[in-house]
N, CA, C and O atoms as a DFTB+ gen file, in Angstrom:
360 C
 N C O
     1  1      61.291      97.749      39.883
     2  2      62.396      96.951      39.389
     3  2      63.584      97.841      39.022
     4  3      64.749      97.498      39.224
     5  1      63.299      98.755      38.588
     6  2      64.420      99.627      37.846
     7  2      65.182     100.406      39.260
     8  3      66.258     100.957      39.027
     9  1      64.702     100.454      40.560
    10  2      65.290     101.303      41.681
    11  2      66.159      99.825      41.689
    12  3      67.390      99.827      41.669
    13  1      65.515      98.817      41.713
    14  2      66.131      97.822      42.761
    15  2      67.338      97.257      41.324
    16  3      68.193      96.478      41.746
    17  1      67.427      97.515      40.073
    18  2      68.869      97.378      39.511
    19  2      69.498      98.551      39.857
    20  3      70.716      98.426      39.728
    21  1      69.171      99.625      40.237
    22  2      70.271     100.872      40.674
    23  2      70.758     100.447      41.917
    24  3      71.889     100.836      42.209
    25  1      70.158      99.733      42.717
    26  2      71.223      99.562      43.658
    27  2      71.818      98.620      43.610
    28  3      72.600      98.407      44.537
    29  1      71.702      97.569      42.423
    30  2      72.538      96.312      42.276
    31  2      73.588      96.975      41.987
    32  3      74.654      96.755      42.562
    33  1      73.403      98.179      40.757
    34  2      74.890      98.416      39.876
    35  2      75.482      99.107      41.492
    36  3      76.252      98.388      42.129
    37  1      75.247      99.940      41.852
    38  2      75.850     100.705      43.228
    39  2      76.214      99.939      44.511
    40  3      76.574     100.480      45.557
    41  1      76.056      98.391      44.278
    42  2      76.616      97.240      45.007
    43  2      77.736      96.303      44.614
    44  3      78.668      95.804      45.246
    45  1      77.325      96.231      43.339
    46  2      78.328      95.000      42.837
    47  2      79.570      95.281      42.257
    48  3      80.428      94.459      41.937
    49  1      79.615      96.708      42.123
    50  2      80.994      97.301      41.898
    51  2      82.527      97.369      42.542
    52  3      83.662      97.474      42.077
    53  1      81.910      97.245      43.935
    54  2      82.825      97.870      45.247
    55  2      82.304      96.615      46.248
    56  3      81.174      96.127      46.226
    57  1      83.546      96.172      47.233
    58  2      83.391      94.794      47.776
    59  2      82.867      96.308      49.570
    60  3      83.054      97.518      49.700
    61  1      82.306      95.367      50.365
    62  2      81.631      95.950      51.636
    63  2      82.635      94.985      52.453
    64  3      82.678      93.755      52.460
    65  1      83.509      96.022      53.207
    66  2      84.398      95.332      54.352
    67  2      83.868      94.940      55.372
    68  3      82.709      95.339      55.483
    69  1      84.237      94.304      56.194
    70  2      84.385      93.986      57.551
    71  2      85.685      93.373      58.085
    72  3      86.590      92.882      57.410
    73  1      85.600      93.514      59.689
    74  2      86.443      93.399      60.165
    75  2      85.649      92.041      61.430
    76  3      84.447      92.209      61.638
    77  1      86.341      90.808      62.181
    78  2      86.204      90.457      63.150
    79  2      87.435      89.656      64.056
    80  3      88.613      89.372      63.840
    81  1      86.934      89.553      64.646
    82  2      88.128      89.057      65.789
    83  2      88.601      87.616      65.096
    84  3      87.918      87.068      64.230
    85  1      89.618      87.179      65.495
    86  2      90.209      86.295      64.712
    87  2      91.097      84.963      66.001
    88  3      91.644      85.148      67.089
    89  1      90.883      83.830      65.263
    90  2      91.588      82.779      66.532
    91  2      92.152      82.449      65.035
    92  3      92.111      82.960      63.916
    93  1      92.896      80.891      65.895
    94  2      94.148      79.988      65.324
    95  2      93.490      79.951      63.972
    96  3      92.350      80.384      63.809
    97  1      94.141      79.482      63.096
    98  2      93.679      79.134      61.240
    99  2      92.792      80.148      60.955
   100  3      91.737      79.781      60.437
   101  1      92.927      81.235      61.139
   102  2      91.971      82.110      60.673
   103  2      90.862      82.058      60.392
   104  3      90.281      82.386      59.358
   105  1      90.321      81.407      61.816
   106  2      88.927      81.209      62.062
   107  2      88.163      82.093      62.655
   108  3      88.971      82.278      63.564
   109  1      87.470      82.661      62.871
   110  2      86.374      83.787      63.282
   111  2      86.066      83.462      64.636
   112  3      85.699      82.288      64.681
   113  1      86.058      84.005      65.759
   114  2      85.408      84.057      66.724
   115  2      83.749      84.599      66.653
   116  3      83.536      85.808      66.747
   117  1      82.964      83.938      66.536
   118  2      81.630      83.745      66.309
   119  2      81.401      84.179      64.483
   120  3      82.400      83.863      63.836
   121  1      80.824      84.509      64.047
   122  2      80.970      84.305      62.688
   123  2      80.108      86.131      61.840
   124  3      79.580      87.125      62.339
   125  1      80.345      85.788      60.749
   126  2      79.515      87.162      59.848
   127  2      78.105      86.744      59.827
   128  3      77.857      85.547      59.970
   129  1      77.237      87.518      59.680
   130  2      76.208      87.196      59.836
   131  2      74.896      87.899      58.914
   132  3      74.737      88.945      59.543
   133  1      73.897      87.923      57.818
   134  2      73.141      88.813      57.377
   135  2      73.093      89.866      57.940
   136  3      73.531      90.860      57.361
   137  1      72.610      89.951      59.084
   138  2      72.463      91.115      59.840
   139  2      73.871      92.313      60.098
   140  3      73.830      93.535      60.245
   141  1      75.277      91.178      60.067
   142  2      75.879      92.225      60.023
   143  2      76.237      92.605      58.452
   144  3      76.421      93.822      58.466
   145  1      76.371      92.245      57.466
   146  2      76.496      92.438      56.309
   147  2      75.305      93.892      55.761
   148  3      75.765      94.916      55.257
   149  1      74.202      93.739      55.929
   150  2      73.039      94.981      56.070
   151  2      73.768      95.820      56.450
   152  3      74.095      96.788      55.763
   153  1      74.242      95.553      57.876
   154  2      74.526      97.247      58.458
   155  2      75.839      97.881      58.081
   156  3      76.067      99.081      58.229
   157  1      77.120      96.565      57.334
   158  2      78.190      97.033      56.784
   159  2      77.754      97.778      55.471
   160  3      78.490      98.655      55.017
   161  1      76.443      97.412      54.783
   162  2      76.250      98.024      53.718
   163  2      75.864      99.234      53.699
   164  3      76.460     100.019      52.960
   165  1      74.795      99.674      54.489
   166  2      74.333     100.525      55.345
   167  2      75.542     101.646      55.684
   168  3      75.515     102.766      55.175
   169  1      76.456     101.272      56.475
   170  2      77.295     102.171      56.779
   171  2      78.077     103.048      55.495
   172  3      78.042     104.266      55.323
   173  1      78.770     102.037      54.682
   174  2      79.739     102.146      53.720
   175  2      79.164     102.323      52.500
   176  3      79.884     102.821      51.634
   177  1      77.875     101.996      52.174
   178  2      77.436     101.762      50.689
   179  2      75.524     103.071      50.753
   180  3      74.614     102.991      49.928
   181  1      75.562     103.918      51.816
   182  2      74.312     104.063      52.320
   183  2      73.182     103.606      51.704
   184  3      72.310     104.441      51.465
   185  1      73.011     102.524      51.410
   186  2      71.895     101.782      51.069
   187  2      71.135     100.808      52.147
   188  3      71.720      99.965      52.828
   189  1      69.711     101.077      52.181
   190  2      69.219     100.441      53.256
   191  2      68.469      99.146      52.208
   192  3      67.724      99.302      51.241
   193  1      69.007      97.825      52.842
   194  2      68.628      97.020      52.258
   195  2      67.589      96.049      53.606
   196  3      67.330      96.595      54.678
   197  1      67.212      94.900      53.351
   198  2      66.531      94.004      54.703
   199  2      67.446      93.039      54.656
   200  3      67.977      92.643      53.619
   201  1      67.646      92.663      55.669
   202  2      68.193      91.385      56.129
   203  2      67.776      90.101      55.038
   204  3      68.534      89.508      54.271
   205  1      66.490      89.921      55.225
   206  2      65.821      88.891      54.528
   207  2      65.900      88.812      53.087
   208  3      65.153      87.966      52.595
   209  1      66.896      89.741      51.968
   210  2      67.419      90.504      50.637
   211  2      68.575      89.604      50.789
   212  3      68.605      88.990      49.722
   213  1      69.719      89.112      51.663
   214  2      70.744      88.706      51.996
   215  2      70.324      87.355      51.837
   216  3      69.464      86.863      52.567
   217  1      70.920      86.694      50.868
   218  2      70.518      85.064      50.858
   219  2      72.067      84.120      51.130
   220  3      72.670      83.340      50.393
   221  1      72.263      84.472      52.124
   222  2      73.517      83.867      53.160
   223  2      73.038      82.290      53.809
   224  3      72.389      81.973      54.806
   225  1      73.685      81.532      52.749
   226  2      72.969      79.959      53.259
   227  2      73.830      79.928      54.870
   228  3      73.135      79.760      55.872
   229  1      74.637      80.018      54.948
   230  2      75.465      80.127      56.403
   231  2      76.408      81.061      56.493
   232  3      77.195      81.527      55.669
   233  1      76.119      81.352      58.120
   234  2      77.206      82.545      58.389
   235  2      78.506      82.283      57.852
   236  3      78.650      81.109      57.512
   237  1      79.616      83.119      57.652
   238  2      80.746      83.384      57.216
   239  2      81.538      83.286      58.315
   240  3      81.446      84.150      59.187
   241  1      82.645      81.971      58.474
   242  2      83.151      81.847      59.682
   243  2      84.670      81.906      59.480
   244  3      85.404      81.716      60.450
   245  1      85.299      82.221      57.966
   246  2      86.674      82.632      57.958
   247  2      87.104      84.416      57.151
   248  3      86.360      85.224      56.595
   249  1      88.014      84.441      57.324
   250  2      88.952      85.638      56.803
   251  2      88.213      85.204      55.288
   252  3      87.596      84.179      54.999
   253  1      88.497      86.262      54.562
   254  2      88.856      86.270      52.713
   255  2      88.056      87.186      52.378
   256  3      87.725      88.134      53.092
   257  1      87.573      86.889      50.902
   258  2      86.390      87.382      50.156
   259  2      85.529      86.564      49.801
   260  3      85.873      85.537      49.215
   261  1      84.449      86.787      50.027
   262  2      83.458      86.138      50.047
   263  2      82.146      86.457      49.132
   264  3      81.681      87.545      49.474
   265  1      81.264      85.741      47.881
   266  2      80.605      86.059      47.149
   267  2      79.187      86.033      47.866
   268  3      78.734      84.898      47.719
   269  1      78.224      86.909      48.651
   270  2      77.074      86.462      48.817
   271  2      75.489      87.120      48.384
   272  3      75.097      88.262      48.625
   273  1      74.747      86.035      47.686
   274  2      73.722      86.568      46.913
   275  2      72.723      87.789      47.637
   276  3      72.443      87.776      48.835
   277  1      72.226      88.890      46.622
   278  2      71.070      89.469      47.182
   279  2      70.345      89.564      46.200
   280  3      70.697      89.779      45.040
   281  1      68.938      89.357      46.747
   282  2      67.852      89.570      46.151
   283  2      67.198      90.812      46.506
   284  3      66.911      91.172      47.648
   285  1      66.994      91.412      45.463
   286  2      66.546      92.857      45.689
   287  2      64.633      92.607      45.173
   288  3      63.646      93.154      45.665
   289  1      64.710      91.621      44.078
   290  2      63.366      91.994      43.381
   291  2      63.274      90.396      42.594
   292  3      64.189      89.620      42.872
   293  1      62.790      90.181      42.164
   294  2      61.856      88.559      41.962
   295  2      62.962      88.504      40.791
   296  3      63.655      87.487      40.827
   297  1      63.274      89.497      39.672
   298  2      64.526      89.214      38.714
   299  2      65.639      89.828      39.071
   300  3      66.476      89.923      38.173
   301  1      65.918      90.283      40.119
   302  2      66.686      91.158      40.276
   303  2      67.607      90.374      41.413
   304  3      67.243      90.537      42.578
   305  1      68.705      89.582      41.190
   306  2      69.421      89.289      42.086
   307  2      71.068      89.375      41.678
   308  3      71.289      89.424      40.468
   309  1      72.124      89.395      42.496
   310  2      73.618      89.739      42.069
   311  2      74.174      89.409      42.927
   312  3      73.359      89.094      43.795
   313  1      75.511      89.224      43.375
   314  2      76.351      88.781      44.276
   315  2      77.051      90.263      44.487
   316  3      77.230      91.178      43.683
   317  1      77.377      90.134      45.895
   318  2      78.100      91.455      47.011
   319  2      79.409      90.645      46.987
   320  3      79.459      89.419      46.887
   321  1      80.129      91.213      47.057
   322  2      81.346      90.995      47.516
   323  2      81.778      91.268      48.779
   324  3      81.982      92.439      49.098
   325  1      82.018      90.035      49.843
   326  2      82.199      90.704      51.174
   327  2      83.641      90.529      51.223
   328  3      84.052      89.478      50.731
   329  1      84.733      91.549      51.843
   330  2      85.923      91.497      52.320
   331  2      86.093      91.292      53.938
   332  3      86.119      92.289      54.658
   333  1      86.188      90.185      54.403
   334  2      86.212      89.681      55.811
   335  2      87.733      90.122      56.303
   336  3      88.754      89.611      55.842
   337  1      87.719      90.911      57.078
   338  2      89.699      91.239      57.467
   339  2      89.637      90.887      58.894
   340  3      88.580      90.660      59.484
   341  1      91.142      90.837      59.582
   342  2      91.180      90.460      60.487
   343  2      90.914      91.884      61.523
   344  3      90.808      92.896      60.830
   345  1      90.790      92.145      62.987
   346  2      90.306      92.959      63.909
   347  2      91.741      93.203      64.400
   348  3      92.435      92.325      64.912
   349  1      92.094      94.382      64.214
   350  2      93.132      94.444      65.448
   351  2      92.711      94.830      66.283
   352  3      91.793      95.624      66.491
   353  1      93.509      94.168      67.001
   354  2      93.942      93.724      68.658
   355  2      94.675      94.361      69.208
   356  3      95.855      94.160      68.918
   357  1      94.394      95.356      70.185
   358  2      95.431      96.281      70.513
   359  2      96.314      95.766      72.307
   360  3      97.234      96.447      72.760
């Protein structure tokens, strides 16, 4: 329990970016997904978390910030902050 609040505090501090392609109303061309949220964390936060830790009732299909739960441990849960940006397009 006590690893899995060290990586809450070393999560919930700092929002985990992403970037995806973007259409009309700043809608997402296919959407965010657990799986990619893991590996944005992964990259930026080096924490290896599971997919199945990510309690994402549905993918993330616009721009913003976005609050989504993880469960690390049976008491141990907190909200990530995801920053969804747009992709440039070159």
């Amino acid at each position: 329990r006590a690893a899995a609040e060290d990586v809450a505090k070393s999560l919930v501090n700092s929002p985990v970016n992403l970037t995806a392609r973007v259409g009309g109303d700043d809608r997402l061309f296919g959407s965010v997904t657990t799986a990619d949220i893991v590996e944005a964390i992964a990259a930026q936060k080096g924490v290896e978390i599971d997919r199945k830790q990510v309690q994402l009732s549905e993918p993330i299909k616009t721009l913003g910030t976005h609050l989504v739960p993880v469960k690390l441990h049976a008491s141990v849960e907190f909200p990530v902050t995801v920053e969804v940006g747009a992709e440039a397009v070159d």
